[in-house]
């Protein structure tokens, strides 16, 4: 494994998070098209004759603005350049201000884009943040394995040691594989990026679908399990299980919205406490067992309900493999490490896998030595802790730490899912708003989406952990399998020194992961895995639909219309239509219901533009039309008027129909419908008005070439 | 009572329903202001140089339009006049068309405004439509009276005859009073109009509040009582009580939306059936009693739980008075009668009160003669029917007719409340949309509001009749009292021949109604009347708030700004501001996020108007701003560009802040913000776009003098 520093080749296509990801540079084709279009523009000098100087202080200051900087909304930053001050970011309604204050209290002051590089984690902070999911799995992994084995009678429990050994090998294989991934993809994104890169976009989407489900389930399962641990200790809280779990999700969301470093500090303590508690438990347990000469206590005899066959062994193996959920975390999160990122990430990954193996093997061994079997009323970890520490506060500490670490395990998903969505959004498979960096530089939309999805699942399943567990392993091992298969391809294509060894390591990992995936999908299908088996293709379909939409947007809005085969350098037929002002022919339409101030202001506005204009009036009956015409004449008939009798008293459709019929027969015209709009003070007052403006806008929005504009008249006192 | 034909004086201020009520004529002041403003207009000839002939066939036809009339959206109707055909009224989206077909199936084809006069009812159709509420009340009125009396022991039941006699007097008094009202107010509106007219607007609003509550409760109570009668007969339907009741409300709503004549035909049969059944019951009962020499059967002895005092007698009187709910119906509905409306209405009112007295007195007498007492398991009407017709189908017919008429009693409210709301809307106390005549010339919005309110109450009370009954009498007797007190004032002011006699009749009615009102409010306060006692002032407050809003709108939008004391004929300072084009100074702002087709089309649109324009670009970081400037230069820098660095990646607020700061310091400028807007095909695709257009519109809507416009670019394939 080369440690020869940074390899620039490995950077291609995967920059780190950037606020500009939402506004990427134009490709050269577009720039050429832009220049061609611009060369044909013809506009009068009036357009450039601004009636104001946008750089002058008075333009840049708000209501309270004097000449001092404190009142300024914008600071000058060179000709034609301004920088918005926090004042310009404030919402100026009472509700907006209240929301702003709440955000500042919950999230802290916003961070500027320029401070993005500082938000990195040292290794000892990254470890608890990224490891809590992986390490907390040992609280249920060994138990899940033994619960299957005991179905074949207590005699089968002896198989736990060889199966655990196989799982340790799997952990080493997968861990080594991800070490290679971290090195090969120093900018993160894990399985999605690896599978897309090496196996093609479909495999990448499959891996992404598996991971998305897994992250959402991680939050739901960990939070509900953690809350269940708390409510077991304090049964009085039992009825508030679901609200408590939602509150925990809310705390996690807030912590992560504040930004990753703050989140790391919050979550470090419980993970280290759990680590210390379980390591202590193992040390004391092994020491006692050593004092007794490592004699194995016989397990209480349990009748077999199934024969001991390959299926039982495989199910036990698949169930025990849930101990590995979360191993992916580091490879997704490489960019949160301090430079050199990939090197630090690899170190933490090695630590994590090492600790996992010690915890998993130690706990499995102690359980075997003490002859413990799964019981309905107490977890194995709890039995072991009670046996090892019959007196003193240690039992309580271990249980509390377990509960806490389970709650914080959910945090791994809050770290990883938004990142995954960011990379997918950059490729156009999920909404682009997942690219947006929140005011604390966190990927706020991804965090919110995760919290909502996990909350919905939690409420739908009533906060019951056991109904969610079977859904859990399929997604993650799908991602493992695809990612490691992808790595095999990666090495094969590159043929760097030592590629055969690396490819072999990844191939072993891929094969073992595939076995777990197939076993889990088949043996747990009826228990809930079918949900995931259905959801994965559904998600892939949705990702592709989203991508298709963005491709269509790109085609429609792009400056270089797709050349149909010919591909000449400047084909005139491919020129974007109607993007130069001299081509635009105007007709303004003004719907007028009654002649009041709002209507007269709108008519004056339209009249002042010096373009052809036509007023429209809808009458419910002939005599009203006559009356309105008389008023129009009184006013002076300055703009041509068309009255439309609508005998069934419909208003919006005839107006929209008139405009669209006009436009249909004169596609060269650009119609602008300017609607007088009365703006009320309070939302309830909207009930008192017809809201023609909004309804007409909705009706006309479907029609191309019709610009809808509204001239507001305000009722504010 | 004069029958000398139509008195034009009585018409003042109360025209019948008109589709033009939404667009009333301008007062002379406004016309003068209009002429003054128009005289100052100066616009170029370009404004009148239309690029199309709006009267030409091609402009008026839709996509399928050829030269034949069938494809035409509009038919020419003289110069500058068109008439919309049904094609122009169609919504052109798939959903819109589906809704249109559903409307046609449920409601029938729309009726033109010109056919409004034909929608009148002959007397024999009006009787059942307007009387079902009043007449169905006898199904529970006598029982309510006896239920109170029996509290003082069976000995007190003998008082039912004198109390019934007092109630008959009350009925005659109130009926006579309303005969006078129908004559005095031939265009309807009953208590609200009478009380407003003679006692002032506050009294009118109090009467209106009482009536609004009463109508809504009539629907809830009658429908739930009717459904309860059905479910008693068919207990299997019991669990579906609330959905059944909502379905009945839906049927009533649909029937009434179809138009009043159709509604009359639907509802005539059950009312006549009920009338025949109860009259038959009384005739047979009296005949049998006469055969037995009118001997009184002694009531079974019942222990007294209260002493017989004035309070018990008053409560019995107030409870019995619920038999009179609905007597108001005719006076509200005078305009639905055929001409001469007031004369026909008065005749029907006389019939109704006559029938009510016969039914009420007959039933009370028979109950007394047969010694019946209220029982929990069977209504008195049911007991009486079973006693009178021990065999044969008659008992079942009477019960079925009672159930049906109760269901249809709700229809009276559907006839009256929309009318009341129409008159209130004309005065500006409720939203003006209650003025709108639906496509079948029904007051659709009032009908919908009633159905929704009654449905909500019905669901809230779980369809239980008995919890609603105590709320019932207070509102209606409040309206009776105010209306009749108003009539006393009416006669006193006019002093026509016979005014003393008329005033006395009304004064007696008012005094008796007031006694019932006070008694009902006090004795039923804790049982639920408090809801009404609180709701009446609340409604009055809301009516006044709405009126205040409309007054404010009138002041702001009116063409004659309120002259501050001076009141000279043409004061220059009072001239409406900025309503002539030569005063308008333009600056166009174009927010551009990226340079694509949508942005270039928007820039071309703005450039072609020949007005000063400024483009704005929000950058999340400096390098993005530099990149965008370079693209702008490549394009040719045809419009001045201002880049705004928003270090916290906020977009909408800095844009809105820039526009409003500009406008604040240059109040003479009219800013037009033209936003490039991408219009998607399907609603789900909106999730994939930032919707800057809508968010910016919302943020800028609060600021006066800023016109927000959007240039749509469509993604349709």
PDB file of N, CA, C and O in Angstrom, chain A residues 6 9-14 177-199 330-335 341-342 345 423 483 486-491 493-494:
ATOM      1  N   UNK A   6       0.164  12.415  -1.595  1.00  0.00           N
ATOM      2  CA  UNK A   6      -1.078  12.631  -2.333  1.00  0.00           C
ATOM      3  C   UNK A   6      -0.933  12.296  -3.804  1.00  0.00           C
ATOM      4  O   UNK A   6       0.017  12.700  -4.459  1.00  0.00           O
ATOM      5  N   UNK A   9      -4.030  11.987  -9.347  1.00  0.00           N
ATOM      6  CA  UNK A   9      -4.936  11.269 -10.237  1.00  0.00           C
ATOM      7  C   UNK A   9      -6.199  10.814  -9.512  1.00  0.00           C
ATOM      8  O   UNK A   9      -7.273  10.749 -10.084  1.00  0.00           O
ATOM      9  N   UNK A  10      -6.017  10.486  -8.211  1.00  0.00           N
ATOM     10  CA  UNK A  10      -7.153   9.953  -7.471  1.00  0.00           C
ATOM     11  C   UNK A  10      -8.218  11.011  -7.173  1.00  0.00           C
ATOM     12  O   UNK A  10      -9.283  10.701  -6.678  1.00  0.00           O
ATOM     13  N   UNK A  11      -7.914  12.273  -7.450  1.00  0.00           N
ATOM     14  CA  UNK A  11      -8.861  13.346  -7.153  1.00  0.00           C
ATOM     15  C   UNK A  11      -9.989  13.495  -8.169  1.00  0.00           C
ATOM     16  O   UNK A  11     -11.020  14.077  -7.863  1.00  0.00           O
ATOM     17  N   UNK A  12      -9.768  12.962  -9.370  1.00  0.00           N
ATOM     18  CA  UNK A  12     -10.661  13.303 -10.481  1.00  0.00           C
ATOM     19  C   UNK A  12     -12.123  13.088 -10.133  1.00  0.00           C
ATOM     20  O   UNK A  12     -12.515  12.031  -9.652  1.00  0.00           O
ATOM     21  N   UNK A  13     -12.931  14.088 -10.382  1.00  0.00           N
ATOM     22  CA  UNK A  13     -14.388  13.939 -10.235  1.00  0.00           C
ATOM     23  C   UNK A  13     -14.886  13.942  -8.818  1.00  0.00           C
ATOM     24  O   UNK A  13     -16.068  13.804  -8.586  1.00  0.00           O
ATOM     25  N   UNK A  14     -14.035  14.100  -7.800  1.00  0.00           N
ATOM     26  CA  UNK A  14     -14.570  14.071  -6.453  1.00  0.00           C
ATOM     27  C   UNK A  14     -14.014  15.188  -5.582  1.00  0.00           C
ATOM     28  O   UNK A  14     -13.274  14.928  -4.658  1.00  0.00           O
ATOM     29  N   UNK A 177     -10.532  -4.180   3.235  1.00  0.00           N
ATOM     30  CA  UNK A 177     -11.078  -3.692   1.975  1.00  0.00           C
ATOM     31  C   UNK A 177     -11.356  -2.193   2.071  1.00  0.00           C
ATOM     32  O   UNK A 177     -11.026  -1.427   1.158  1.00  0.00           O
ATOM     33  N   UNK A 178     -11.969  -1.755   3.168  1.00  0.00           N
ATOM     34  CA  UNK A 178     -12.291  -0.336   3.299  1.00  0.00           C
ATOM     35  C   UNK A 178     -11.031   0.500   3.501  1.00  0.00           C
ATOM     36  O   UNK A 178     -11.003   1.669   3.091  1.00  0.00           O
ATOM     37  N   UNK A 179      -9.998  -0.068   4.113  1.00  0.00           N
ATOM     38  CA  UNK A 179      -8.718   0.659   4.172  1.00  0.00           C
ATOM     39  C   UNK A 179      -8.242   0.980   2.761  1.00  0.00           C
ATOM     40  O   UNK A 179      -7.798   2.084   2.464  1.00  0.00           O
ATOM     41  N   UNK A 180      -8.383  -0.030   1.900  1.00  0.00           N
ATOM     42  CA  UNK A 180      -7.978   0.188   0.510  1.00  0.00           C
ATOM     43  C   UNK A 180      -8.870   1.226  -0.165  1.00  0.00           C
ATOM     44  O   UNK A 180      -8.424   2.015  -0.987  1.00  0.00           O
ATOM     45  N   UNK A 181     -10.181   1.188   0.199  1.00  0.00           N
ATOM     46  CA  UNK A 181     -11.104   2.150  -0.396  1.00  0.00           C
ATOM     47  C   UNK A 181     -10.752   3.570   0.014  1.00  0.00           C
ATOM     48  O   UNK A 181     -10.755   4.495  -0.803  1.00  0.00           O
ATOM     49  N   UNK A 182     -10.438   3.741   1.306  1.00  0.00           N
ATOM     50  CA  UNK A 182     -10.099   5.070   1.806  1.00  0.00           C
ATOM     51  C   UNK A 182      -8.890   5.621   1.055  1.00  0.00           C
ATOM     52  O   UNK A 182      -8.843   6.797   0.693  1.00  0.00           O
ATOM     53  N   UNK A 183      -7.956   4.726   0.783  1.00  0.00           N
ATOM     54  CA  UNK A 183      -6.767   5.157   0.057  1.00  0.00           C
ATOM     55  C   UNK A 183      -7.101   5.469  -1.398  1.00  0.00           C
ATOM     56  O   UNK A 183      -6.659   6.483  -1.949  1.00  0.00           O
ATOM     57  N   UNK A 184      -7.923   4.604  -2.006  1.00  0.00           N
ATOM     58  CA  UNK A 184      -8.232   4.775  -3.428  1.00  0.00           C
ATOM     59  C   UNK A 184      -9.157   5.969  -3.658  1.00  0.00           C
ATOM     60  O   UNK A 184      -9.131   6.583  -4.720  1.00  0.00           O
ATOM     61  N   UNK A 185     -10.011   6.273  -2.710  1.00  0.00           N
ATOM     62  CA  UNK A 185     -10.973   7.372  -2.860  1.00  0.00           C
ATOM     63  C   UNK A 185     -10.813   8.329  -1.689  1.00  0.00           C
ATOM     64  O   UNK A 185     -11.627   8.331  -0.766  1.00  0.00           O
ATOM     65  N   UNK A 186      -9.792   9.160  -1.705  1.00  0.00           N
ATOM     66  CA  UNK A 186      -9.491   9.963  -0.513  1.00  0.00           C
ATOM     67  C   UNK A 186     -10.558  11.018  -0.219  1.00  0.00           C
ATOM     68  O   UNK A 186     -10.472  11.692   0.794  1.00  0.00           O
ATOM     69  N   UNK A 187     -11.537  11.195  -1.107  1.00  0.00           N
ATOM     70  CA  UNK A 187     -12.554  12.204  -0.826  1.00  0.00           C
ATOM     71  C   UNK A 187     -13.870  11.609  -0.378  1.00  0.00           C
ATOM     72  O   UNK A 187     -14.879  12.289  -0.327  1.00  0.00           O
ATOM     73  N   UNK A 188     -13.843  10.307  -0.065  1.00  0.00           N
ATOM     74  CA  UNK A 188     -15.008   9.729   0.567  1.00  0.00           C
ATOM     75  C   UNK A 188     -16.072   9.264  -0.405  1.00  0.00           C
ATOM     76  O   UNK A 188     -15.832   9.111  -1.599  1.00  0.00           O
ATOM     77  N   UNK A 189     -17.268   9.020   0.149  1.00  0.00           N
ATOM     78  CA  UNK A 189     -18.459   8.557  -0.550  1.00  0.00           C
ATOM     79  C   UNK A 189     -18.577   7.057  -0.602  1.00  0.00           C
ATOM     80  O   UNK A 189     -19.579   6.538  -1.068  1.00  0.00           O
ATOM     81  N   UNK A 190     -17.612   6.345  -0.129  1.00  0.00           N
ATOM     82  CA  UNK A 190     -17.762   4.914   0.118  1.00  0.00           C
ATOM     83  C   UNK A 190     -18.391   4.119  -1.007  1.00  0.00           C
ATOM     84  O   UNK A 190     -18.055   4.298  -2.181  1.00  0.00           O
ATOM     85  N   UNK A 191     -19.305   3.230  -0.630  1.00  0.00           N
ATOM     86  CA  UNK A 191     -19.823   2.231  -1.560  1.00  0.00           C
ATOM     87  C   UNK A 191     -20.418   2.851  -2.806  1.00  0.00           C
ATOM     88  O   UNK A 191     -20.255   2.337  -3.909  1.00  0.00           O
ATOM     89  N   UNK A 192     -21.160   3.946  -2.664  1.00  0.00           N
ATOM     90  CA  UNK A 192     -21.818   4.546  -3.831  1.00  0.00           C
ATOM     91  C   UNK A 192     -20.798   4.949  -4.872  1.00  0.00           C
ATOM     92  O   UNK A 192     -20.899   4.600  -6.047  1.00  0.00           O
ATOM     93  N   UNK A 193     -19.781   5.665  -4.414  1.00  0.00           N
ATOM     94  CA  UNK A 193     -18.781   6.164  -5.351  1.00  0.00           C
ATOM     95  C   UNK A 193     -17.989   5.016  -5.954  1.00  0.00           C
ATOM     96  O   UNK A 193     -17.771   4.957  -7.164  1.00  0.00           O
ATOM     97  N   UNK A 194     -17.582   4.050  -5.087  1.00  0.00           N
ATOM     98  CA  UNK A 194     -16.767   2.937  -5.563  1.00  0.00           C
ATOM     99  C   UNK A 194     -17.551   2.123  -6.583  1.00  0.00           C
ATOM    100  O   UNK A 194     -17.044   1.804  -7.665  1.00  0.00           O
ATOM    101  N   UNK A 195     -18.800   1.790  -6.239  1.00  0.00           N
ATOM    102  CA  UNK A 195     -19.577   0.946  -7.144  1.00  0.00           C
ATOM    103  C   UNK A 195     -19.880   1.675  -8.440  1.00  0.00           C
ATOM    104  O   UNK A 195     -19.801   1.099  -9.521  1.00  0.00           O
ATOM    105  N   UNK A 196     -20.215   2.988  -8.355  1.00  0.00           N
ATOM    106  CA  UNK A 196     -20.486   3.752  -9.583  1.00  0.00           C
ATOM    107  C   UNK A 196     -19.250   3.779 -10.461  1.00  0.00           C
ATOM    108  O   UNK A 196     -19.319   3.584 -11.673  1.00  0.00           O
ATOM    109  N   UNK A 197     -18.133   4.011  -9.814  1.00  0.00           N
ATOM    110  CA  UNK A 197     -16.881   4.238 -10.519  1.00  0.00           C
ATOM    111  C   UNK A 197     -16.422   2.975 -11.214  1.00  0.00           C
ATOM    112  O   UNK A 197     -15.971   3.007 -12.357  1.00  0.00           O
ATOM    113  N   UNK A 198     -16.541   1.829 -10.521  1.00  0.00           N
ATOM    114  CA  UNK A 198     -15.918   0.618 -11.029  1.00  0.00           C
ATOM    115  C   UNK A 198     -16.900  -0.339 -11.678  1.00  0.00           C
ATOM    116  O   UNK A 198     -16.514  -1.175 -12.472  1.00  0.00           O
ATOM    117  N   UNK A 199     -18.182  -0.244 -11.305  1.00  0.00           N
ATOM    118  CA  UNK A 199     -19.152  -1.202 -11.847  1.00  0.00           C
ATOM    119  C   UNK A 199     -20.225  -0.505 -12.672  1.00  0.00           C
ATOM    120  O   UNK A 199     -21.108  -1.155 -13.213  1.00  0.00           O
ATOM    121  N   UNK A 330     -16.373   5.309   8.065  1.00  0.00           N
ATOM    122  CA  UNK A 330     -15.151   6.079   7.838  1.00  0.00           C
ATOM    123  C   UNK A 330     -14.940   6.395   6.368  1.00  0.00           C
ATOM    124  O   UNK A 330     -14.606   7.521   5.993  1.00  0.00           O
ATOM    125  N   UNK A 331     -15.191   5.380   5.524  1.00  0.00           N
ATOM    126  CA  UNK A 331     -14.881   5.589   4.100  1.00  0.00           C
ATOM    127  C   UNK A 331     -15.777   6.670   3.495  1.00  0.00           C
ATOM    128  O   UNK A 331     -15.407   7.319   2.518  1.00  0.00           O
ATOM    129  N   UNK A 332     -16.964   6.881   4.064  1.00  0.00           N
ATOM    130  CA  UNK A 332     -17.826   7.959   3.585  1.00  0.00           C
ATOM    131  C   UNK A 332     -17.359   9.314   4.054  1.00  0.00           C
ATOM    132  O   UNK A 332     -17.718  10.336   3.472  1.00  0.00           O
ATOM    133  N   UNK A 333     -16.645   9.309   5.197  1.00  0.00           N
ATOM    134  CA  UNK A 333     -16.448  10.558   5.915  1.00  0.00           C
ATOM    135  C   UNK A 333     -15.007  11.026   5.870  1.00  0.00           C
ATOM    136  O   UNK A 333     -14.600  11.852   6.680  1.00  0.00           O
ATOM    137  N   UNK A 334     -14.259  10.536   4.916  1.00  0.00           N
ATOM    138  CA  UNK A 334     -12.838  10.919   4.853  1.00  0.00           C
ATOM    139  C   UNK A 334     -12.658  12.446   4.915  1.00  0.00           C
ATOM    140  O   UNK A 334     -11.775  12.927   5.624  1.00  0.00           O
ATOM    141  N   UNK A 335     -13.485  13.228   4.208  1.00  0.00           N
ATOM    142  CA  UNK A 335     -13.210  14.683   4.212  1.00  0.00           C
ATOM    143  C   UNK A 335     -13.374  15.373   5.559  1.00  0.00           C
ATOM    144  O   UNK A 335     -12.971  16.521   5.684  1.00  0.00           O
ATOM    145  N   UNK A 341      -6.120  13.744   4.984  1.00  0.00           N
ATOM    146  CA  UNK A 341      -7.374  13.113   5.377  1.00  0.00           C
ATOM    147  C   UNK A 341      -7.336  11.595   5.273  1.00  0.00           C
ATOM    148  O   UNK A 341      -7.716  10.877   6.203  1.00  0.00           O
ATOM    149  N   UNK A 342      -6.933  11.077   4.101  1.00  0.00           N
ATOM    150  CA  UNK A 342      -7.052   9.629   3.900  1.00  0.00           C
ATOM    151  C   UNK A 342      -6.194   8.861   4.879  1.00  0.00           C
ATOM    152  O   UNK A 342      -6.559   7.805   5.361  1.00  0.00           O
ATOM    153  N   UNK A 345      -7.925   8.933   8.275  1.00  0.00           N
ATOM    154  CA  UNK A 345      -9.127   8.105   8.211  1.00  0.00           C
ATOM    155  C   UNK A 345      -8.757   6.630   8.296  1.00  0.00           C
ATOM    156  O   UNK A 345      -9.406   5.847   8.992  1.00  0.00           O
ATOM    157  N   UNK A 423     -23.225  13.674  -2.634  1.00  0.00           N
ATOM    158  CA  UNK A 423     -22.564  13.133  -3.815  1.00  0.00           C
ATOM    159  C   UNK A 423     -23.577  12.714  -4.869  1.00  0.00           C
ATOM    160  O   UNK A 423     -23.360  12.897  -6.062  1.00  0.00           O
ATOM    161  N   UNK A 483     -19.637  -2.604  -3.141  1.00  0.00           N
ATOM    162  CA  UNK A 483     -18.451  -1.777  -2.963  1.00  0.00           C
ATOM    163  C   UNK A 483     -17.188  -2.623  -3.136  1.00  0.00           C
ATOM    164  O   UNK A 483     -16.226  -2.217  -3.796  1.00  0.00           O
ATOM    165  N   UNK A 486     -16.671  -3.756  -6.604  1.00  0.00           N
ATOM    166  CA  UNK A 486     -16.148  -2.598  -7.332  1.00  0.00           C
ATOM    167  C   UNK A 486     -14.659  -2.422  -7.119  1.00  0.00           C
ATOM    168  O   UNK A 486     -13.916  -2.110  -8.061  1.00  0.00           O
ATOM    169  N   UNK A 487     -14.204  -2.647  -5.893  1.00  0.00           N
ATOM    170  CA  UNK A 487     -12.773  -2.499  -5.621  1.00  0.00           C
ATOM    171  C   UNK A 487     -11.958  -3.524  -6.409  1.00  0.00           C
ATOM    172  O   UNK A 487     -10.855  -3.212  -6.898  1.00  0.00           O
ATOM    173  N   UNK A 488     -12.506  -4.736  -6.538  1.00  0.00           N
ATOM    174  CA  UNK A 488     -11.806  -5.754  -7.337  1.00  0.00           C
ATOM    175  C   UNK A 488     -11.594  -5.220  -8.745  1.00  0.00           C
ATOM    176  O   UNK A 488     -10.477  -5.245  -9.295  1.00  0.00           O
ATOM    177  N   UNK A 489     -12.666  -4.692  -9.332  1.00  0.00           N
ATOM    178  CA  UNK A 489     -12.552  -4.109 -10.668  1.00  0.00           C
ATOM    179  C   UNK A 489     -11.556  -2.950 -10.706  1.00  0.00           C
ATOM    180  O   UNK A 489     -10.790  -2.803 -11.653  1.00  0.00           O
ATOM    181  N   UNK A 490     -11.625  -2.127  -9.647  1.00  0.00           N
ATOM    182  CA  UNK A 490     -10.736  -0.972  -9.558  1.00  0.00           C
ATOM    183  C   UNK A 490      -9.281  -1.409  -9.704  1.00  0.00           C
ATOM    184  O   UNK A 490      -8.527  -0.873 -10.515  1.00  0.00           O
ATOM    185  N   UNK A 491      -8.889  -2.411  -8.907  1.00  0.00           N
ATOM    186  CA  UNK A 491      -7.488  -2.848  -8.964  1.00  0.00           C
ATOM    187  C   UNK A 491      -7.174  -3.497 -10.294  1.00  0.00           C
ATOM    188  O   UNK A 491      -6.083  -3.293 -10.848  1.00  0.00           O
ATOM    189  N   UNK A 493      -8.362  -2.824 -13.187  1.00  0.00           N
ATOM    190  CA  UNK A 493      -8.157  -1.831 -14.245  1.00  0.00           C
ATOM    191  C   UNK A 493      -6.836  -1.108 -14.096  1.00  0.00           C
ATOM    192  O   UNK A 493      -6.212  -0.735 -15.079  1.00  0.00           O
ATOM    193  N   UNK A 494      -6.381  -0.897 -12.839  1.00  0.00           N
ATOM    194  CA  UNK A 494      -5.194  -0.068 -12.625  1.00  0.00           C
ATOM    195  C   UNK A 494      -3.896  -0.847 -12.747  1.00  0.00           C
ATOM    196  O   UNK A 494      -2.887  -0.334 -13.188  1.00  0.00           O
TER     197      UNK A 494
END
